[in-house]
Short mmCIF file of C-alpha atoms and ligand atoms in Angstrom, two decimals:
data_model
loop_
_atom_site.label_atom_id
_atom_site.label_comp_id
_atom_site.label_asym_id
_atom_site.label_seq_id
_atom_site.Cartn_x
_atom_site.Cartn_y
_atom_site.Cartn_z
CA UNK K 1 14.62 -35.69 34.34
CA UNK K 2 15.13 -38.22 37.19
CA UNK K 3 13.32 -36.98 40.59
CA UNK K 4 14.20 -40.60 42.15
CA UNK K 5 16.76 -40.79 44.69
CA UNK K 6 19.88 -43.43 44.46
CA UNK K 7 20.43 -45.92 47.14
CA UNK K 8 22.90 -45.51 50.32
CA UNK K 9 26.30 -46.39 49.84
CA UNK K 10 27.46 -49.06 52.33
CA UNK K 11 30.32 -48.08 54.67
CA UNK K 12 32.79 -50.40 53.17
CA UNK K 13 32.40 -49.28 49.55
CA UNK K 14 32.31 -45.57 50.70
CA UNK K 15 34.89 -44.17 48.35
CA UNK K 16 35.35 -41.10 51.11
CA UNK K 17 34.18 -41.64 54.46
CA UNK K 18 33.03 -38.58 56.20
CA UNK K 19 30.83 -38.91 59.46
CA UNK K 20 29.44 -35.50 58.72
CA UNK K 21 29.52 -31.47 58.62
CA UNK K 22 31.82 -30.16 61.20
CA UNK K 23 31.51 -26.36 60.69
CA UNK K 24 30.73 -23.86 58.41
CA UNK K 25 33.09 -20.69 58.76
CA UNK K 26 31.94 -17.04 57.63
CA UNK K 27 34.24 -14.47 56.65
CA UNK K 28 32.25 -11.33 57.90
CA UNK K 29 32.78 -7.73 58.00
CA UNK K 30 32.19 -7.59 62.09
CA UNK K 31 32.45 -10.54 63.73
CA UNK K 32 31.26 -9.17 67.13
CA UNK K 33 28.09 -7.43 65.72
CA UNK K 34 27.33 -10.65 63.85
CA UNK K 35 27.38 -13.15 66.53
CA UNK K 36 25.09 -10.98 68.17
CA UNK K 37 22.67 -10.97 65.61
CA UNK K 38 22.91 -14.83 64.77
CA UNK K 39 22.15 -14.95 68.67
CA UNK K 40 19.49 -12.52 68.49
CA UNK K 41 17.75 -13.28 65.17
CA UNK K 42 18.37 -17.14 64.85
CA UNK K 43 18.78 -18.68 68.29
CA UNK K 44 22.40 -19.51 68.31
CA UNK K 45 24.63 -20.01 71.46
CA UNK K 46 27.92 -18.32 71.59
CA UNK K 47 30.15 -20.64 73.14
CA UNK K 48 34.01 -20.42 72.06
CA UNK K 49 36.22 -17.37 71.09
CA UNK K 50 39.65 -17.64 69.17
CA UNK K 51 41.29 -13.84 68.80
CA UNK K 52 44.29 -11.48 70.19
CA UNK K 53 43.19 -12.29 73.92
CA UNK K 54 43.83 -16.30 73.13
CA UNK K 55 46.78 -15.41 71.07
CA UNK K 56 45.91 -15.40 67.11
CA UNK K 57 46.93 -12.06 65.79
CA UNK K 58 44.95 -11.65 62.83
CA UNK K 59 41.48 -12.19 62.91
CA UNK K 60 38.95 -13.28 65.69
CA UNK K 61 36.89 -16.08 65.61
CA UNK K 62 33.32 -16.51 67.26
CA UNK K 63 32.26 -20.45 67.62
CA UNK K 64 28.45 -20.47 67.73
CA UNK K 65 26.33 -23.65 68.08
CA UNK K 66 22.63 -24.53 68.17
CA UNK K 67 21.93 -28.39 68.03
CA UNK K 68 24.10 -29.99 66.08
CA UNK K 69 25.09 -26.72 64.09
CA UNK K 70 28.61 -25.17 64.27
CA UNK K 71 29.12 -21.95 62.77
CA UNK K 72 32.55 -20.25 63.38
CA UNK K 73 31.92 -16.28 62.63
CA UNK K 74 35.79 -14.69 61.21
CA UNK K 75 36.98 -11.19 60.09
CA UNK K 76 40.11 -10.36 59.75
CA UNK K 77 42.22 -7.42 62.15
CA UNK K 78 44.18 -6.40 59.22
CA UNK K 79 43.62 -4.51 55.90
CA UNK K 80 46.50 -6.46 53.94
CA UNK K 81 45.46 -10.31 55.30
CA UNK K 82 43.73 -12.96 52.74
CA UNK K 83 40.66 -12.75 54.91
CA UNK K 84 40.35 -9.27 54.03
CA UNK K 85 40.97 -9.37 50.19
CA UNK K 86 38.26 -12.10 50.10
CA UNK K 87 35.99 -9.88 52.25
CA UNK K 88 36.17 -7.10 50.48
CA UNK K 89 35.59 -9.03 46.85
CA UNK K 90 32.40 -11.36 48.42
CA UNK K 91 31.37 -9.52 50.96
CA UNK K 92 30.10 -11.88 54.33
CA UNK K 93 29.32 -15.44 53.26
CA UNK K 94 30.84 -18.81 53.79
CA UNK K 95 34.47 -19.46 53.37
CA UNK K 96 34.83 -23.44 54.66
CA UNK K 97 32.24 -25.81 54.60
CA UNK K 98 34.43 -28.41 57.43
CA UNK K 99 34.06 -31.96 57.01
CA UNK K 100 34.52 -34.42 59.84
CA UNK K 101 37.13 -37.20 59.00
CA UNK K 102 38.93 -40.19 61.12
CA UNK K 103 41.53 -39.40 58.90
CA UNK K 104 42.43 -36.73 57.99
CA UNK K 105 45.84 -37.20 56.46
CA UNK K 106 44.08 -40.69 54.52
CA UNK K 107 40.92 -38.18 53.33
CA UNK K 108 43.63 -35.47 52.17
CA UNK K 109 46.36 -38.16 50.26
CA UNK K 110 42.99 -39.41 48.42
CA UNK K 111 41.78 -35.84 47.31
CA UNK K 112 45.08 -35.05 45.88
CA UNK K 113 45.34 -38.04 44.38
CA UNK K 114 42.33 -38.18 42.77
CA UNK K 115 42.82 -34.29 41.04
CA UNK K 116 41.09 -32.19 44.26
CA UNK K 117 42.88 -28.43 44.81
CA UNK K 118 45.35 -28.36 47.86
CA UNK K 119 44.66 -25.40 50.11
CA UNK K 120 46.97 -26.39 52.61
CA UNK K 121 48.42 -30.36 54.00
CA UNK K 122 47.94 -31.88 57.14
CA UNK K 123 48.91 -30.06 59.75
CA UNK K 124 48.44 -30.87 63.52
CA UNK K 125 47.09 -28.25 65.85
CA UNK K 126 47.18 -28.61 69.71
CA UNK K 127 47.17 -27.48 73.01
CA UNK K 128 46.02 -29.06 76.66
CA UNK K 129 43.11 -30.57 75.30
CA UNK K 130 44.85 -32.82 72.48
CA UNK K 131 45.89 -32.55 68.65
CA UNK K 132 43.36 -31.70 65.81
CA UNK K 133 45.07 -32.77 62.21
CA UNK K 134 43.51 -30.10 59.60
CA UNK K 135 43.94 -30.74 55.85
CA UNK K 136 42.02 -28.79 53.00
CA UNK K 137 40.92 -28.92 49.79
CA UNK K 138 39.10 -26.06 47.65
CA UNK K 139 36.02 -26.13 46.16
CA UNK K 140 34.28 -23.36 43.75
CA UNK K 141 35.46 -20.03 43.42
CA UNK K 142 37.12 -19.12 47.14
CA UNK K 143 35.28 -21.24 49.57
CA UNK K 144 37.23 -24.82 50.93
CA UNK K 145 36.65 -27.73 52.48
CA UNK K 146 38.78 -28.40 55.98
CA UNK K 147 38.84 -32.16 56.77
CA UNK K 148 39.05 -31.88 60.00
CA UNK K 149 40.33 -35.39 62.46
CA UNK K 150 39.42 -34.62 65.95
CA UNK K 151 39.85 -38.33 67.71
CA UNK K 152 42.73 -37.49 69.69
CA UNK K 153 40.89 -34.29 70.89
CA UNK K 154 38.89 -33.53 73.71
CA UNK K 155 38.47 -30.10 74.16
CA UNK K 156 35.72 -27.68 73.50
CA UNK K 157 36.34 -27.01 69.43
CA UNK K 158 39.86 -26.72 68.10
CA UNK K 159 43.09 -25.81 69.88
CA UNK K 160 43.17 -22.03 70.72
CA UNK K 161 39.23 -21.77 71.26
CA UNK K 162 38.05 -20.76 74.86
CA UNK K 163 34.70 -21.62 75.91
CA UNK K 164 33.13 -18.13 77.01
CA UNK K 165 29.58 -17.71 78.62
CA UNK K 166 28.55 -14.27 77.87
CA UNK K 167 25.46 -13.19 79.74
CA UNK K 168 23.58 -12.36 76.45
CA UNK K 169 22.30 -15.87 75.59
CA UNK K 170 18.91 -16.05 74.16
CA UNK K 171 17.00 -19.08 73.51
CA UNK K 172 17.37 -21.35 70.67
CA UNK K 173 14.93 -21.66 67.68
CA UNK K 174 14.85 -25.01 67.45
CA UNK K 175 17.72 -25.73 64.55
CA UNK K 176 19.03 -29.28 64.57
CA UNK K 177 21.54 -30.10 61.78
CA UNK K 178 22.84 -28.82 58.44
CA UNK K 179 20.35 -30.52 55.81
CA UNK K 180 22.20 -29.35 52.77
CA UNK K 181 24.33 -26.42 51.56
CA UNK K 182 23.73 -25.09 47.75
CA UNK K 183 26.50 -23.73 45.56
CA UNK K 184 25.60 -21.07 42.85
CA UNK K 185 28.74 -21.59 39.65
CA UNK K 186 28.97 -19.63 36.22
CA UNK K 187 27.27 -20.48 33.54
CA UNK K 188 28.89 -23.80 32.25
CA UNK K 189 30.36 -25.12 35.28
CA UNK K 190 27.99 -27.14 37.05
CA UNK K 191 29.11 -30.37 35.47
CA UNK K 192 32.51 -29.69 36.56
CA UNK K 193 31.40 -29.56 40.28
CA UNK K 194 29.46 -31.88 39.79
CA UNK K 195 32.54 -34.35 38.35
CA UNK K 196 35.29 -33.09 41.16
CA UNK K 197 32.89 -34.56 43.81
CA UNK K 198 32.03 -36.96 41.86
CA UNK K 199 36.01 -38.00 41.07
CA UNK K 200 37.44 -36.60 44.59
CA UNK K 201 34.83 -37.46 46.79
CA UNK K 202 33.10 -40.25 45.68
CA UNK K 203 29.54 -38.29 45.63
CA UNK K 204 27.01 -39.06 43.37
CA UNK K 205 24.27 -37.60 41.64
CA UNK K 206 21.08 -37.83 43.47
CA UNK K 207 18.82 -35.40 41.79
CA UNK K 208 19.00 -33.45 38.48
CA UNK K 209 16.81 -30.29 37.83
CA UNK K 210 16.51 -28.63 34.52
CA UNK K 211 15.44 -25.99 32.79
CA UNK K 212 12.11 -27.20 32.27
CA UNK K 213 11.62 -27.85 36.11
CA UNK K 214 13.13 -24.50 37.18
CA UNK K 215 11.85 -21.62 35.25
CA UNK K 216 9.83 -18.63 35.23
CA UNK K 217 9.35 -16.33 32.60
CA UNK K 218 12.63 -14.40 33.54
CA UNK K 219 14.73 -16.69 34.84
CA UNK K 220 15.67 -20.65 34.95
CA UNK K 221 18.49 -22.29 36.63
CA UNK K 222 19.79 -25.88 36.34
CA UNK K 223 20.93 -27.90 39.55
CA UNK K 224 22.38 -31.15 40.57
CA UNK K 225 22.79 -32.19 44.13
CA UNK K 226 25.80 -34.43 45.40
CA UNK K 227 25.95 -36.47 47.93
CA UNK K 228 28.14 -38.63 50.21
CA UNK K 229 28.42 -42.05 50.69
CA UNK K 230 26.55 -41.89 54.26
CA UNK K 231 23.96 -39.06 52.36
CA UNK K 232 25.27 -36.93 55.07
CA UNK K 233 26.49 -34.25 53.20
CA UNK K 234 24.27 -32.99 50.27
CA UNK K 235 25.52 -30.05 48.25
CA UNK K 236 23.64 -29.36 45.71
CA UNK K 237 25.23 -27.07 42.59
CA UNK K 238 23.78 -24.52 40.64
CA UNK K 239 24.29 -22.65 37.59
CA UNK K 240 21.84 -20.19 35.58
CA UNK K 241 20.46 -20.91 32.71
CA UNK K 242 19.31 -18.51 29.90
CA UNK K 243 16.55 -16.34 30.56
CA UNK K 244 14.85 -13.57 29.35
CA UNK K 245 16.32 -11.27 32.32
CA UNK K 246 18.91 -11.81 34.95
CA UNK K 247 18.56 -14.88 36.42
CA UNK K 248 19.20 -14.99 40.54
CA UNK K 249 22.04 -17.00 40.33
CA UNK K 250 23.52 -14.41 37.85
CA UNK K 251 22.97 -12.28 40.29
CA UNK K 252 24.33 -13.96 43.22
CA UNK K 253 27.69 -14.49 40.60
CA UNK K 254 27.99 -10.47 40.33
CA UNK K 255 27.18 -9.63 44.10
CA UNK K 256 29.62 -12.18 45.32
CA UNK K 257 31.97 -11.65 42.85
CA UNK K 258 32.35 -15.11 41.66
CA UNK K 259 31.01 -18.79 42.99
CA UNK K 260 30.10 -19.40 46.30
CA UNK K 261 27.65 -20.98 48.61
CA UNK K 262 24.07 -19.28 47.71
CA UNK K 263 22.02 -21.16 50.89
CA UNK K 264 22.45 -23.29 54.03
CA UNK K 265 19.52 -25.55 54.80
CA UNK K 266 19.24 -25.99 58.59
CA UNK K 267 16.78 -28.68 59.76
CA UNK K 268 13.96 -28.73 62.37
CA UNK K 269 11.57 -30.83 64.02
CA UNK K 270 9.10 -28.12 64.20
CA UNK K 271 8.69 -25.50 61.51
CA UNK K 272 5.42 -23.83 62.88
CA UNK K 273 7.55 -23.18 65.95
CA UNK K 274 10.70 -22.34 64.56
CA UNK K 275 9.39 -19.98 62.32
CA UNK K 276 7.36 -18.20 64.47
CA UNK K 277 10.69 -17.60 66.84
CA UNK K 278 12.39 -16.63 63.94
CA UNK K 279 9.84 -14.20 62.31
CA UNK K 280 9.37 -12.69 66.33
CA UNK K 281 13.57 -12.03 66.23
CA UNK K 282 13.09 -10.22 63.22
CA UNK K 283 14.29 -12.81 60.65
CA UNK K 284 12.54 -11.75 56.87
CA UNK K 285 11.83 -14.35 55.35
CA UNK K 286 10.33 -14.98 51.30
CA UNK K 287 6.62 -14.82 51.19
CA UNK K 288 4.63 -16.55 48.07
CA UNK K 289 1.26 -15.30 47.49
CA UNK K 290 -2.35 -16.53 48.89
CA UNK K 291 -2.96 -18.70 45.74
CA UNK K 292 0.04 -20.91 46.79
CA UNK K 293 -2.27 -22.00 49.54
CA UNK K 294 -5.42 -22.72 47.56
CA UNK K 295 -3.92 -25.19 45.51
CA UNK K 296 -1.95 -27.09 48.44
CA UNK K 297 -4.20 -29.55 49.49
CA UNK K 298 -4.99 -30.84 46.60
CA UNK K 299 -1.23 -30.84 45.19
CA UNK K 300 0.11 -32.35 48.53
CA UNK K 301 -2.64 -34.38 49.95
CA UNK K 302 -3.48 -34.79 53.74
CA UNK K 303 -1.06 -32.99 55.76
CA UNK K 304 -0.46 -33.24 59.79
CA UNK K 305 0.16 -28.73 59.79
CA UNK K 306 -3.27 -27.15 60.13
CA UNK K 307 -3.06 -25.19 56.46
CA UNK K 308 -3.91 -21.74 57.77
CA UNK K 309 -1.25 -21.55 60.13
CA UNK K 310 1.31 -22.59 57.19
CA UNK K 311 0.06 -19.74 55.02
CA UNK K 312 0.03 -17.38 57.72
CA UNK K 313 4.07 -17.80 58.42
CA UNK K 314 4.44 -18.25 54.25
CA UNK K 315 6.00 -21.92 54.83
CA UNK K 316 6.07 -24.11 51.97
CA UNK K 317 5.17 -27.93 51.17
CA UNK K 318 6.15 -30.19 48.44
CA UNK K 319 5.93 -34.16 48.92
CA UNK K 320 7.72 -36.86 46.89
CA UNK K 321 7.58 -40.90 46.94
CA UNK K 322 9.33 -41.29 50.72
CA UNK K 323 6.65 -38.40 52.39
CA UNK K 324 6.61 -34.50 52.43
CA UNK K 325 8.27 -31.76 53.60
CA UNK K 326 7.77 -28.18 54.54
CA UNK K 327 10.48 -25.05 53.30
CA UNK K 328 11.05 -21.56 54.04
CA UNK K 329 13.39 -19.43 52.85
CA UNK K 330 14.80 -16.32 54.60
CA UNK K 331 15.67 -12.88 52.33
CA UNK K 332 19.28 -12.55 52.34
CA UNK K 333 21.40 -11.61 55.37
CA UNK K 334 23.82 -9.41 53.89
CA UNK K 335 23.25 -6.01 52.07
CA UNK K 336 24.68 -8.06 48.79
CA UNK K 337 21.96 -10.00 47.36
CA UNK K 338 24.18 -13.55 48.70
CA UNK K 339 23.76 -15.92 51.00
CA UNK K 340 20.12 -16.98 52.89
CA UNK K 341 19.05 -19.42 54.76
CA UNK K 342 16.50 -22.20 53.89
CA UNK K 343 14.71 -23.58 57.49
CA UNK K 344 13.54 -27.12 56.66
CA UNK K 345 11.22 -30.17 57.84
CA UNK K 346 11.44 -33.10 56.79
CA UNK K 347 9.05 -36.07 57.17
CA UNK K 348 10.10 -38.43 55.38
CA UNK K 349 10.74 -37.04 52.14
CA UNK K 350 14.43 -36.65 50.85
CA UNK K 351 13.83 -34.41 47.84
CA UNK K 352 14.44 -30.73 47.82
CA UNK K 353 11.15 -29.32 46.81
CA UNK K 354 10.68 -29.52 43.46
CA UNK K 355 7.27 -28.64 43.68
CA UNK K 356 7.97 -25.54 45.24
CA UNK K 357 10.12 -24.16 43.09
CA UNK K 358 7.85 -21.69 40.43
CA UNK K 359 6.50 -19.93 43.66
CA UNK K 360 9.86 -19.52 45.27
CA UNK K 361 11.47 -18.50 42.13
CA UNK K 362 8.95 -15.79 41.57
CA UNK K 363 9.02 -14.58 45.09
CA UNK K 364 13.14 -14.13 44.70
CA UNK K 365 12.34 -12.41 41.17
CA UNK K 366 10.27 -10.02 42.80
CA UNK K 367 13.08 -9.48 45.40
CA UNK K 368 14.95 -8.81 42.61
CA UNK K 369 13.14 -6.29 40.73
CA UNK K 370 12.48 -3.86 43.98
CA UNK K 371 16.84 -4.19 44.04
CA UNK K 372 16.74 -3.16 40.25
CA UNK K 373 18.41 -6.03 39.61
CA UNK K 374 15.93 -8.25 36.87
FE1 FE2 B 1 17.64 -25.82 49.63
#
């Protein structure tokens, strides 16, 4: 069990540059209706439309942005398109986790070379603004991976977007960047994740969990996270492990009919206050009972959060070697049991909350059994 983290990568021997996240697309059922609520509930701006009044005939497309955070919202116009098949089988969740490349034809050659799954070649989009060249690859079960070159563009997102400014724009929350995003993956296939990025994207292996660092007494998981050359991008990869009832990933697998991404981790500067917006827009998040707040002190040490006002908004802490950090998960934002969000601070420390997990575990389990689902 290795909890240490493995150095930076310098530039030149980055085996796959990427200068970061560039989007993360939803397929939804409604993408009106849910740009509104990721306005409402979590703070986002809506700031670009793609759809039948810009000229795409099959699906619109709702760009919405808070810091650093691009999240394009799609559903499909059409019963018979590949946008609704996938729909209908997942349900809303996240269909392309976008990379940002200088080269996007170099970054796709590469892939391919070294064994990823072509989605679709390099092809350049444009319009006034400049050309976009967008390659991808595919990852577990349906969700991809654009690499996305934008250096020859200079408009607001990608060709065919128009900037809109509707009138409903509530404040932000606070959200800065994309921390990490977790895939869930059958039983078995974590190590074959876990080698693709390894082989086609020159990620390594940060942090292991096991079975002995993530169980209950229903459920235990096993987890690896990846991560880029730059540490940029961290995706770490589930897959459940026996237990003696349904474990949550097993459950994510049947809801979502398959692999997919299970959480994005959005980062903040200020937890107290981001929570607190969030919880006032009617975001539910996971709560973990009183005890959890007993013990803290002593398990984390001196803290700069006044502990009361932690407990009272249910936010977690867990510290490593580099510093601490403080979690919160949100209940799921679909009807399916799916995809959530995890709202995170960190100061200083780079781990993923290890510490955390037996109370978080048993909060989802208890999630769980009111769905019938343990
Ligand atoms: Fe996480």
């Amino acid at each position: 069990m290795a909890t240490l983290t493995a150095p930076e990568v310098s530039i030149e021997q980055d085996a796959f540059p990427i200068n970061g996240t560039d989007y993360v697309e939803f397929y939804v059922g409604n993408a009106k209706q849910a740009s509104h609520y990721y306005r409402a509930a979590f703070g986002y701006q809506l700031i670009g439309y793609r759809g039948p009044e810009t000229g795409v005939r099959d699906r619109a497309s709702y760009l919405m942005q808070q810091g650093k955070i691009r999240l394009v919202l799609t559903t499909p116009l059409h019963p018979t398109s590949s946008i609704a098949e996938q729909l209908h089988r997942h349900g809303d969740g996240v269909k392309d986790y976008a990379l940002w490349v200088d080269d996007a034809r170099l970054a796709y050659a590469t892939a391919i070379e070294r064994g990823a799954i072509a989605v679709h070649e390099p092809r350049v989009e444009s319009d006034e603004h400049g050309d976009v060249v967008i390659a991808a690859i595919a990852t577990y079960g349906d969700t991809i991976h654009s690499l996305v070159e934008r250096r020859n563009y200079h408009g607001l997102f990608l060709p065919g977007f128009k900037a809109v400014t509707p009138h409903y724009q509530p404040s932000d929350v606070g959200l800065k960047y994309v921390d990490h995003c977790v895939g869930n993956v059958e039983l078995g296939q974590m190590n074959r994740w876990v080698d693709y990025y390894g082989t086609v994207m020159g990620f390594r292996n940060l942090i292991t969990f096991d079975d002995a660092d993530i169980s209950t007494e229903y459920s235990s998981l096993m987890s690896k996270v990846m991560a880029n050359g730059n540490d940029k991008i961290k995706f770490p990869i589930n897959e459940p492990a026996s237990g003696k009832k349904k474990s949550q990933i097993e459950e994510y697998l049947d809801f979502y009919g398959g692999p997919g991404a299970q959480h994005l981790a959005l980062a903040t500067d200020n937890i107290l206050a981001t929570v607190t917006a969030l919880r006032d827009r009617g975001v539910e998040f996971l709560s973990v009972p009183t005890s959890y707040y007993a013990e803290l002190q002593e398990r984390v040490g001196t803290i700069d959060e006044p502990i009361e006002e932690l407990a009272a908004l249910g936010i977690l802490v867990d510290r490593d070697p580099d510093g601490y950090l403080l979690q919160i998960f949100t209940k799921p934002v679909e009807d399916r049991p799916t995809l959530f969000f995890e709202i995170i601070q960190r100061k200083g420390a780079k781990s993923f909350g290890k510490g955390n997990f037996r109370a978080l575990f048993e909060s989802i389990e208890r999630e769980q059994e009111l769905r019938g689902n343990l």
